[in-house]
Amino acid sequence: MTKFLLSLHVLAAIVAVGPVTVAASMFPPAVRRAGLPGAGAEDTGGGIGTVRLLHRICRVYAGLGIAVPVLGLATALAMGVLGDTWLVVSMTLTAAAAGVLIAFVLPRQEELLGLLSERRPVERAGAARLAMFTGVFNLLWATVTVLMIVRPGPRPGRERPRHHLDGTHPDGWTAA
């Protein structure tokens, strides 16, 4: 059951979080291109239609992304690692990433999309702020991913490595 839950958790992260990170990263440059003179909804080179699509991807997949922490908690319970430091840090960073997405990224996307829809000018600073918040969101998710793979610290059910009498490990590294 643990492997099944872990597989669902990883698949949910790839399918739900991946598109948000990519679409959110593409959004600020698409806004800048759409704000250029002559870039209308029918423009295939980066008009408002592209900006709308990227925002929709972010909104829809952010909603689907709730499956990632839900499946993650179920997996952690099944593995018996719910109290491990690496997992607590990962859950905290996941909550922070969700907060950045909900409080800063999606509202600013809507604001910039509204300006473009009304054919009002988009200030470069607005797109730059959005890019900064998107970068923070992506960095938080990258950190969570690394923590999930590396899982620092001792693992339940895994003995500490045995050392030879001379202080070396059977694999060749030296004990500190």
XYZ file of C-alpha atoms in Angstrom:
176
model
C 0.000 0.000 0.000
C 2.876 2.358 0.795
C 4.379 2.030 -2.676
C 0.972 2.619 -4.245
C 0.408 5.797 -2.178
C 3.926 7.011 -2.877
C 3.424 6.426 -6.604
C 0.156 8.395 -6.561
C 1.824 11.190 -4.582
C 4.714 11.483 -7.053
C 2.396 11.296 -10.083
C 0.124 13.970 -8.591
C 3.136 16.219 -8.013
C 4.338 15.775 -11.585
C 0.911 16.160 -13.196
C -0.446 18.973 -10.978
C 2.513 21.031 -9.784
C 4.625 20.740 -12.939
C 2.186 22.593 -15.204
C 1.699 25.356 -12.625
C 5.430 25.981 -12.293
C 5.918 26.083 -16.064
C 2.812 28.158 -16.896
C 3.458 30.583 -14.031
C 7.034 31.066 -15.244
C 5.854 31.719 -18.797
C 3.176 34.207 -17.706
C 5.271 37.375 -17.034
C 7.098 37.284 -20.397
C 3.786 36.542 -22.155
C 2.248 39.598 -20.472
C 5.136 41.770 -21.623
C 4.782 40.479 -25.203
C 0.997 40.889 -25.178
C 1.376 44.465 -23.993
C 3.375 45.382 -27.085
C 1.604 47.395 -29.777
C -0.174 45.166 -32.313
C -0.333 42.097 -30.046
C -4.044 41.315 -29.948
C -6.094 38.234 -29.098
C -5.715 36.924 -32.639
C -1.949 37.286 -32.539
C -0.342 33.838 -32.341
C 3.001 35.299 -31.296
C 2.036 35.921 -27.677
C -1.211 37.884 -27.498
C -3.771 38.036 -24.754
C -5.074 34.574 -25.693
C -1.763 33.071 -24.581
C -1.903 35.008 -21.315
C -5.465 33.784 -20.658
C -4.445 30.188 -21.349
C -1.443 30.364 -19.019
C -3.582 31.824 -16.231
C -6.210 29.140 -16.731
C -3.554 26.417 -16.529
C -2.281 27.911 -13.274
C -5.783 28.127 -11.754
C -6.971 24.672 -12.786
C -3.798 22.791 -11.910
C -3.435 24.681 -8.617
C -6.824 23.237 -7.679
C -5.726 19.759 -8.692
C -2.520 20.286 -6.736
C -4.355 19.841 -3.424
C -4.026 16.103 -4.104
C -0.245 16.345 -3.631
C -0.191 17.158 0.117
C -3.231 14.943 0.780
C -1.522 11.944 -0.816
C 1.741 12.978 0.819
C 0.179 12.876 4.282
C -1.386 9.480 3.571
C 1.993 8.186 2.371
C 3.806 9.597 5.417
C 1.304 7.953 7.748
C 1.726 4.626 5.970
C 5.526 4.921 6.126
C 5.552 6.030 9.759
C 7.596 9.162 9.054
C 5.036 11.854 9.869
C 7.193 13.314 12.640
C 10.505 13.250 10.778
C 12.182 16.635 10.504
C 12.632 16.469 6.718
C 8.914 15.836 6.304
C 7.843 18.594 8.699
C 10.108 21.036 6.827
C 8.708 19.797 3.499
C 5.119 20.259 4.682
C 5.929 23.758 5.935
C 7.546 24.700 2.619
C 4.597 23.199 0.730
C 2.207 25.365 2.757
C 4.410 28.389 2.062
C 4.410 27.611 -1.682
C 0.625 27.288 -1.686
C 0.382 30.579 0.199
C 2.622 32.357 -2.316
C 0.570 30.959 -5.199
C -2.799 31.868 -3.669
C -1.846 35.245 -2.168
C 0.605 36.637 -4.710
C 0.898 34.758 -8.011
C -2.723 34.093 -9.014
C -4.097 37.511 -7.932
C -1.329 39.362 -9.776
C -1.920 37.243 -12.864
C -5.609 38.204 -12.721
C -4.699 41.872 -12.255
C -2.347 41.913 -15.250
C -4.796 39.927 -17.375
C -7.489 42.475 -16.478
C -5.265 45.342 -17.604
C -4.583 43.607 -20.918
C -8.282 42.802 -21.411
C -9.129 46.481 -20.936
C -6.313 47.400 -23.333
C -4.624 49.376 -20.579
C -0.830 49.576 -20.353
C 0.979 47.018 -18.212
C 3.905 48.443 -16.294
C 7.095 46.458 -16.541
C 7.438 46.627 -12.733
C 4.139 44.764 -12.308
C 5.304 41.911 -14.521
C 8.680 41.915 -12.750
C 7.037 41.616 -9.311
C 4.955 38.728 -10.583
C 8.099 37.067 -11.944
C 9.728 37.457 -8.521
C 6.795 35.839 -6.696
C 6.709 33.072 -9.292
C 10.422 32.467 -8.749
C 9.874 32.194 -4.990
C 7.034 29.706 -5.602
C 9.217 27.629 -7.929
C 12.190 27.723 -5.540
C 10.000 26.496 -2.678
C 8.768 23.573 -4.794
C 12.297 22.747 -5.939
C 13.428 22.658 -2.302
C 10.528 20.380 -1.351
C 11.409 18.068 -4.246
C 15.031 17.816 -3.115
C 13.964 17.114 0.478
C 11.607 14.389 -0.719
C 14.376 12.704 -2.686
C 17.278 13.127 -0.245
C 15.284 12.670 3.001
C 18.117 13.816 5.275
C 18.558 12.220 8.680
C 18.166 8.673 9.926
C 15.413 6.611 8.372
C 13.126 4.319 10.338
C 13.994 0.662 10.038
C 17.458 1.427 8.752
C 20.400 0.645 10.989
C 23.308 2.997 11.266
C 26.230 1.747 9.145
C 28.615 -0.629 10.880
C 32.261 0.405 10.887
C 35.414 -1.631 10.849
C 37.634 -1.456 13.906
C 39.952 0.967 12.101
C 37.101 3.507 11.728
C 36.414 2.937 8.049
C 33.077 1.952 6.603
C 32.824 -1.215 4.499
C 32.063 1.021 1.487
C 35.344 2.854 1.958
C 34.378 6.108 3.659
C 35.787 7.125 7.020
C 33.685 7.589 10.149
C 33.673 11.096 11.598
